[in-house]
GROMACS .gro file of C-alpha atoms in nm:
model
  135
    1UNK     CA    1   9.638   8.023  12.308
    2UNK     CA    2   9.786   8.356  12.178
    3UNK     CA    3   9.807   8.719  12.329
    4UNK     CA    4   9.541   8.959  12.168
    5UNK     CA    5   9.617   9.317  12.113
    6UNK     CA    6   9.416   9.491  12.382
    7UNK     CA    7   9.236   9.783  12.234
    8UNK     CA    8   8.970  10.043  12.291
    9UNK     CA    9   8.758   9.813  12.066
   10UNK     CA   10   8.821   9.513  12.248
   11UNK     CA   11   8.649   9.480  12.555
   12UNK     CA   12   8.391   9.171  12.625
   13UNK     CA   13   8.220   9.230  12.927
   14UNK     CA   14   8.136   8.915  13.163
   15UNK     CA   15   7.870   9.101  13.355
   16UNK     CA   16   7.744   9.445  13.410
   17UNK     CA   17   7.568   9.632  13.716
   18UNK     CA   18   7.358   9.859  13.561
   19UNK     CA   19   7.295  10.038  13.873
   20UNK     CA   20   7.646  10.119  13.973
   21UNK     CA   21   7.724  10.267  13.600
   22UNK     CA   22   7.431  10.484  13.696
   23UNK     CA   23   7.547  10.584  14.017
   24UNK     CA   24   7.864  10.667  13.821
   25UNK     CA   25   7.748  10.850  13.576
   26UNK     CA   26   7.493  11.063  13.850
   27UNK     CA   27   7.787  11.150  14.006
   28UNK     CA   28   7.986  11.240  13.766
   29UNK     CA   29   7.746  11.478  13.614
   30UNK     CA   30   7.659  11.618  13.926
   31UNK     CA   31   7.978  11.745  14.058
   32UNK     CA   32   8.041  12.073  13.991
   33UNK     CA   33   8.396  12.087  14.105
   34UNK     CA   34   8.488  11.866  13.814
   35UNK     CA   35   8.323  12.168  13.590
   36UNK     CA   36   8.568  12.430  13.760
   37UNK     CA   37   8.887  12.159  13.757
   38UNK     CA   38   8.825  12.193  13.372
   39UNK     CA   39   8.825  12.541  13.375
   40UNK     CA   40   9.120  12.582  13.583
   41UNK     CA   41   9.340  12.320  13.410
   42UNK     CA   42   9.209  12.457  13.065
   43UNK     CA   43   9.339  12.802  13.141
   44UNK     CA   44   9.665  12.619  13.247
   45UNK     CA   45   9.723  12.411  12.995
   46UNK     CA   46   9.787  12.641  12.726
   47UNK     CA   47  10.148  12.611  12.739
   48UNK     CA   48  10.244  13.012  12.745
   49UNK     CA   49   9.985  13.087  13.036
   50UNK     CA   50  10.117  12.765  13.233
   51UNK     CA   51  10.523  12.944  13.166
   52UNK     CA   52  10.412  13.247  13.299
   53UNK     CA   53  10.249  13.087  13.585
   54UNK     CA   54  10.614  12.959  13.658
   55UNK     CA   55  10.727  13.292  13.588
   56UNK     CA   56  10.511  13.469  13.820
   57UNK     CA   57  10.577  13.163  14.110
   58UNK     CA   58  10.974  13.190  14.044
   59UNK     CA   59  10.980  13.596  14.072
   60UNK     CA   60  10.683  13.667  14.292
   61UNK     CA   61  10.557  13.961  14.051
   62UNK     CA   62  10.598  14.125  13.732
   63UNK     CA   63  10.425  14.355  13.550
   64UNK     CA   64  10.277  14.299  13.140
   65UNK     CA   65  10.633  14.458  12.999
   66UNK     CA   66  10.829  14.231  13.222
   67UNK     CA   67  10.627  13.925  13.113
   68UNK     CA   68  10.676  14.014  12.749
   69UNK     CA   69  11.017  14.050  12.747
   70UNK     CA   70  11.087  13.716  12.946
   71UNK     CA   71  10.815  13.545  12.632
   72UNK     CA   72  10.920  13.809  12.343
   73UNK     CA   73  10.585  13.839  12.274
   74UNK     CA   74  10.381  14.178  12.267
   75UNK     CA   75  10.257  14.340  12.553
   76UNK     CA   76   9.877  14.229  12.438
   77UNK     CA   77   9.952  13.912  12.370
   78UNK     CA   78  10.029  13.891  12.741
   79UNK     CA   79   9.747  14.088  12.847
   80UNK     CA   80   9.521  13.856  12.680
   81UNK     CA   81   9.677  13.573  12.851
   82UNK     CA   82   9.649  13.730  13.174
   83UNK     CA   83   9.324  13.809  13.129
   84UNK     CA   84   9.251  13.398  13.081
   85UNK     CA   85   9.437  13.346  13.416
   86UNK     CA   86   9.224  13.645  13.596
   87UNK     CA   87   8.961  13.497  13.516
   88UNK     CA   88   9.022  13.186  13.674
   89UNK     CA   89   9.165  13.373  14.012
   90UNK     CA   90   9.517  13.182  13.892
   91UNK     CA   91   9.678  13.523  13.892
   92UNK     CA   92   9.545  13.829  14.108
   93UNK     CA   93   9.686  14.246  14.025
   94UNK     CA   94   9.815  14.472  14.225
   95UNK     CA   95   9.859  14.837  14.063
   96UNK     CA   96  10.154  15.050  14.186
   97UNK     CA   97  10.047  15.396  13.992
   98UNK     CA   98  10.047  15.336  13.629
   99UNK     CA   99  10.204  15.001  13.661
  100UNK     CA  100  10.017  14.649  13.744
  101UNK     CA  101  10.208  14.395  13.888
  102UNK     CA  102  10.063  14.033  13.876
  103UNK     CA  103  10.155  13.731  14.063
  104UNK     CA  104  10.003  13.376  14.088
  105UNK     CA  105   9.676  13.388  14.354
  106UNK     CA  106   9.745  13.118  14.615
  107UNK     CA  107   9.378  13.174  14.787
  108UNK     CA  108   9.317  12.954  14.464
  109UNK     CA  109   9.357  12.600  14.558
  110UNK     CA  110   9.430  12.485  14.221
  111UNK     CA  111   9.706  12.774  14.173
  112UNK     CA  112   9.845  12.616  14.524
  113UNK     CA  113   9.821  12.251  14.381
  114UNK     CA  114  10.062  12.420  14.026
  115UNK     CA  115  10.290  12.602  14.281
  116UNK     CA  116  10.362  12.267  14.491
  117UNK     CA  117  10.398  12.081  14.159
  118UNK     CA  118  10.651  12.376  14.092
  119UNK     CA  119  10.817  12.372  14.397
  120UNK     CA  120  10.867  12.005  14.414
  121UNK     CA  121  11.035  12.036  14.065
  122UNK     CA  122  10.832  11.692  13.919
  123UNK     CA  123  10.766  11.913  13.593
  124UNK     CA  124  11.119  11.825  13.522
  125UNK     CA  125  11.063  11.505  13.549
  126UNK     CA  126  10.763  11.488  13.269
  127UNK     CA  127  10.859  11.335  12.955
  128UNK     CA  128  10.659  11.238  12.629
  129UNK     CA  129  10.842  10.954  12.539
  130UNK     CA  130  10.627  10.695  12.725
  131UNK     CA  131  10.931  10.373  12.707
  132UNK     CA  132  11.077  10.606  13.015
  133UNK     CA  133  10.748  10.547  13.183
  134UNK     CA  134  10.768  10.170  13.180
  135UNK     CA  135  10.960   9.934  13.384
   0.00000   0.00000   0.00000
């Protein structure tokens, strides 16, 4: 007997509990901290915003003309992008007279959960080529 490609189209179910899948899927639709993990990781995941969440971890705080000379990009380019990250409580402001000064908001646990990530340095160890994945 042969290997088969395993696939997304391949799957032959023996048996089935109906009512677990339906517990499942209940739950899955009913938890509302999934909704805001989205959120959070969607605002993240653009790859500027996540950068300047780095950024803002590694100095503490900068303000928007700080930020867009460390991206050379313009000054609302990163205000829009700070606005995305505001919105999600990722960053929080402080104003100093005519200057704001923004760092990343560790009241928000998912900010916290990027920071250790950060601080433990596994970012450097992500890579796209999945053959350094296997064993």
């Amino acid at each position: 007997m042969g290997s088969r490609e395993v696939n997304d189209r391949t799957c032959i179910r023996k048996q089935v509990d109906p009512r677990k899948l339906e517990h499942l899927r209940q739950e899955a639709y009913a938890n509302d901290h999934l909704v805001a993990l989205a959120a959070f990781m969607s605002a993240a995941s653009n790859e500027t915003r996540l950068r300047m969440l780095y950024v803002l971890w590694r100095a503490g705080e900068l303000c928007v003309c700080d930020l867009a000379d460390v991206f050379e990009i313009t000054q609302p380019a990163v205000s829009r992008h700070l606005k995305i990250l505001r919105e999600k409580a990722l960053v929080e402001a402080r104003r100093d007279a005519q200057t704001i000064y923004y760092r990343v908001c560790t009241d928000n646990p998912f900010a916290r959960l990027l920071v250790g990530f950060f601080e433990a340095r596994e970012a450097d160890r992500i890579t796209l080529n999945l053959k350094d994945l296997l064993p």
